[in-house]
Amino acid sequence: MSTNVKIFITIFCYISGVMGIVTAVFQASSTPANTPGAIGAGVIGGVFLVAGVALSRKPRY
């Protein structure tokens, strides 16, 4: 994979992950709480954050 494409996808994953976590917090703190939506957004945000971390690791040669 090209280095520029990898950097773009990594940044996209980080931004999507943070926005998923923020969305989960806002949905959980609303009245009445949207618990299923908050859990779904949190899980998706977590997956994107893990993908961003996995893509940003340096290869071990």
Short mmCIF file of C-alpha atoms in Angstrom, two decimals:
data_model
loop_
_atom_site.label_atom_id
_atom_site.label_comp_id
_atom_site.label_asym_id
_atom_site.label_seq_id
_atom_site.Cartn_x
_atom_site.Cartn_y
_atom_site.Cartn_z
CA MET A 1 0.00 0.00 0.00
CA SER A 2 1.24 3.48 -0.81
CA THR A 3 2.49 5.48 2.15
CA ASN A 4 0.19 8.42 1.40
CA VAL A 5 -2.88 6.18 1.17
CA LYS A 6 -1.95 4.47 4.44
CA ILE A 7 -1.56 7.83 6.20
CA PHE A 8 -4.91 9.03 4.81
CA ILE A 9 -6.72 5.88 5.97
CA THR A 10 -5.05 6.07 9.40
CA ILE A 11 -6.12 9.69 9.91
CA PHE A 12 -9.64 8.81 8.73
CA CYS A 13 -9.78 5.94 11.25
CA TYR A 14 -8.62 8.17 14.11
CA ILE A 15 -11.15 10.90 13.30
CA SER A 16 -13.99 8.38 12.87
CA GLY A 17 -13.06 6.67 16.13
CA VAL A 18 -13.03 9.88 18.13
CA MET A 19 -16.32 10.99 16.60
CA GLY A 20 -17.86 7.59 17.42
CA ILE A 21 -16.82 7.88 21.06
CA VAL A 22 -18.08 11.48 21.26
CA THR A 23 -21.39 10.43 19.70
CA ALA A 24 -21.70 7.61 22.21
CA VAL A 25 -21.14 10.00 25.12
CA PHE A 26 -23.71 12.48 23.79
CA GLN A 27 -26.31 9.76 23.23
CA ALA A 28 -25.73 8.28 26.66
CA SER A 29 -26.02 11.65 28.38
CA SER A 30 -29.21 12.72 26.61
CA THR A 31 -32.57 12.58 28.38
CA PRO A 32 -33.92 9.93 27.98
CA ALA A 33 -30.70 8.03 27.32
CA ASN A 34 -30.40 6.30 23.95
CA THR A 35 -28.54 3.29 25.34
CA PRO A 36 -28.55 1.00 22.27
CA GLY A 37 -27.40 3.85 20.04
CA ALA A 38 -24.69 4.81 22.52
CA ILE A 39 -23.40 1.25 22.74
CA GLY A 40 -23.40 0.91 18.95
CA ALA A 41 -21.58 4.20 18.42
CA GLY A 42 -19.07 3.30 21.14
CA VAL A 43 -18.31 -0.08 19.60
CA ILE A 44 -17.90 1.38 16.12
CA GLY A 45 -15.70 4.16 17.51
CA GLY A 46 -13.57 1.63 19.36
CA VAL A 47 -13.13 -0.47 16.23
CA PHE A 48 -12.00 2.57 14.25
CA LEU A 49 -9.55 3.56 16.99
CA VAL A 50 -8.05 0.06 17.06
CA ALA A 51 -7.76 0.11 13.26
CA GLY A 52 -6.01 3.49 13.42
CA VAL A 53 -3.54 2.22 15.99
CA ALA A 54 -2.90 -0.93 13.95
CA LEU A 55 -2.24 1.09 10.81
CA SER A 56 0.05 3.58 12.54
CA ARG A 57 2.42 0.96 13.97
CA LYS A 58 5.84 0.72 12.39
CA PRO A 59 6.62 -2.61 10.72
CA ARG A 60 9.12 -4.88 12.43
CA TYR A 61 11.66 -5.95 9.85
#
